[in-house]
Amino acid sequence: MSARKPIAKPILVVHGPNLNMLGTREPDVYGTATLADFDASLETLAAELGCTIETFQSNGEGELVTRIQQAAKNNSGILINPGAYTHTSVAIRDAIAGVGIPTVECHLSNIHKREEFRHKSLVVGVAAGQVMGFGADSYTLGLRALVGLLDRS
Ligand code: DQA
């Protein structure tokens, strides 16, 4: 079997609003692992998969849009948990559509099992796919899926 072509640029991992509070935020819904724990597991997995990641968290919609725009030049793909902006942000959706690099959306919780206002994602229509409901595994499964996509592109 021939060796895998390396993924050229780091994968950008984007965490939206309130995800900096993981660990203490609604632990019954989101568990007790912190954002640093999530990022550390993704770093470990990225090394296993032979790629690199850059992580970014912001509570601000504009900052998230600006970082996504920068990914057009700097990153091969995006793994994003847009948090509450999933359900409201045309701006984040447009930023992802605009950069045109493979993007996977992930959520810790199953948004379809929760309040009705969480059932709609404005982002999924511009993502390659969505992983949800598996806690930390939603991120690691999402990273695996994204790397698979990039390998085949
Ligand atoms: C979330 C789900 C969103 O509805 C919520 O606003 C979040 C977290 C999740 O990962 O399950 O902040 O994106």
XYZ file of C-alpha atoms and ligand atoms in Angstrom:
166
model
C 0.000 0.000 0.000
C 1.353 3.457 -0.847
C 2.040 6.001 1.933
C -0.671 8.541 2.707
C -0.178 12.004 1.266
C 0.285 14.346 4.268
C -2.457 16.887 4.969
C -0.842 20.125 3.881
C -2.012 22.580 6.534
C -3.277 22.298 10.139
C -6.922 21.524 10.772
C -8.673 24.389 12.520
C -10.766 23.355 15.544
C -13.280 26.078 16.414
C -15.225 26.211 19.677
C -18.067 28.701 19.942
C -19.589 30.598 22.881
C -19.695 29.191 26.408
C -17.538 26.210 25.507
C -14.746 27.851 27.535
C -16.969 27.035 30.542
C -16.935 23.277 29.962
C -16.138 21.438 33.172
C -18.469 23.586 35.268
C -21.187 24.453 32.743
C -24.312 22.248 33.031
C -22.287 19.100 33.794
C -25.427 16.956 33.544
C -25.607 17.927 29.839
C -21.958 18.454 28.885
C -19.977 16.375 31.396
C -17.064 17.473 33.547
C -14.167 17.511 31.065
C -12.749 20.967 30.363
C -12.074 22.544 26.986
C -8.353 22.002 27.614
C -9.089 18.264 28.075
C -10.958 18.187 24.741
C -8.149 20.006 22.959
C -5.535 17.675 24.485
C -7.387 14.558 23.234
C -7.666 16.114 19.788
C -3.916 16.894 19.780
C -3.180 13.260 20.667
C -5.523 11.940 17.978
C -4.147 14.359 15.384
C -0.632 13.037 16.044
C -1.921 9.458 15.594
C -3.634 10.426 12.346
C -0.549 12.246 11.090
C -1.994 15.739 10.967
C -1.781 18.878 13.082
C -4.485 21.056 14.611
C -4.917 24.649 15.695
C -7.607 25.377 18.261
C -9.620 28.565 18.688
C -12.416 29.477 21.102
C -14.408 32.678 21.175
C -17.626 33.908 22.682
C -17.953 36.537 19.933
C -19.639 35.907 16.597
C -17.443 38.434 14.761
C -14.226 36.908 16.123
C -15.376 33.467 15.045
C -16.176 34.772 11.542
C -12.756 36.434 11.278
C -10.913 33.262 12.338
C -12.922 31.138 9.896
C -12.097 33.588 7.087
C -8.381 33.223 7.879
C -8.696 29.460 7.455
C -9.016 29.880 3.680
C -5.261 30.578 3.576
C -3.995 28.804 6.683
C -5.924 25.556 7.182
C -6.857 22.420 5.248
C -10.207 21.881 6.978
C -12.383 22.999 9.876
C -13.908 21.063 12.773
C -16.433 23.354 14.454
C -18.765 23.302 17.423
C -20.528 26.627 16.907
C -22.325 26.351 20.292
C -25.490 28.452 20.449
C -24.532 30.225 17.191
C -25.371 26.938 15.457
C -28.998 27.912 15.691
C -28.780 31.626 14.888
C -25.718 32.643 12.904
C -26.090 33.312 9.194
C -22.690 35.051 9.465
C -20.875 31.880 10.576
C -22.649 29.829 7.932
C -21.633 32.369 5.253
C -18.018 32.413 6.496
C -17.787 28.618 6.184
C -19.402 28.704 2.728
C -16.996 31.478 1.739
C -13.764 29.724 2.690
C -14.839 26.607 0.811
C -12.644 24.107 2.711
C -14.059 20.836 4.107
C -15.882 21.462 7.370
C -17.388 19.079 9.937
C -19.853 20.307 12.569
C -19.919 18.646 15.968
C -21.920 18.883 19.184
C -21.426 17.296 22.557
C -25.160 16.835 23.067
C -27.783 15.467 20.687
C -29.427 18.759 19.695
C -32.510 16.909 18.404
C -33.247 15.461 21.842
C -33.257 18.924 23.415
C -35.411 22.089 23.215
C -37.014 22.726 19.854
C -34.982 25.914 19.246
C -31.845 23.746 19.144
C -33.154 21.398 16.472
C -32.176 23.624 13.570
C -28.568 24.109 12.541
C -27.819 26.934 10.111
C -24.316 25.493 9.694
C -25.007 21.914 8.661
C -26.067 22.935 5.147
C -22.526 24.133 4.393
C -20.749 21.342 6.310
C -19.715 17.988 4.896
C -21.479 16.369 7.847
C -22.410 16.597 11.501
C -21.555 14.454 14.557
C -23.536 14.900 17.771
C -24.582 13.316 21.014
C -21.375 11.491 21.943
C -19.724 14.003 24.266
C -15.958 14.095 23.734
C -16.310 11.385 21.084
C -18.269 13.821 18.888
C -15.040 15.799 18.504
C -12.766 12.803 17.931
C -15.194 11.155 15.508
C -15.526 14.494 13.726
C -11.747 14.811 13.414
C -11.474 11.267 12.049
C -14.232 11.982 9.509
C -12.571 15.216 8.417
C -9.165 13.575 7.994
C -10.844 10.837 5.935
C -12.399 13.469 3.694
C -9.117 15.332 3.265
C -7.294 12.065 2.474
C -9.751 11.366 -0.318
C -9.731 14.926 -1.747
C -23.817 22.561 21.821
C -25.346 22.574 21.654
C -25.857 23.997 21.568
O -27.282 24.004 21.436
C -25.505 24.782 22.816
O -25.923 26.114 22.700
C -24.045 24.702 23.117
C -23.381 23.412 23.006
C -23.262 21.134 22.064
O -22.065 20.951 21.894
O -24.022 20.234 22.422
O -23.438 25.670 23.552
O -23.214 23.067 20.649
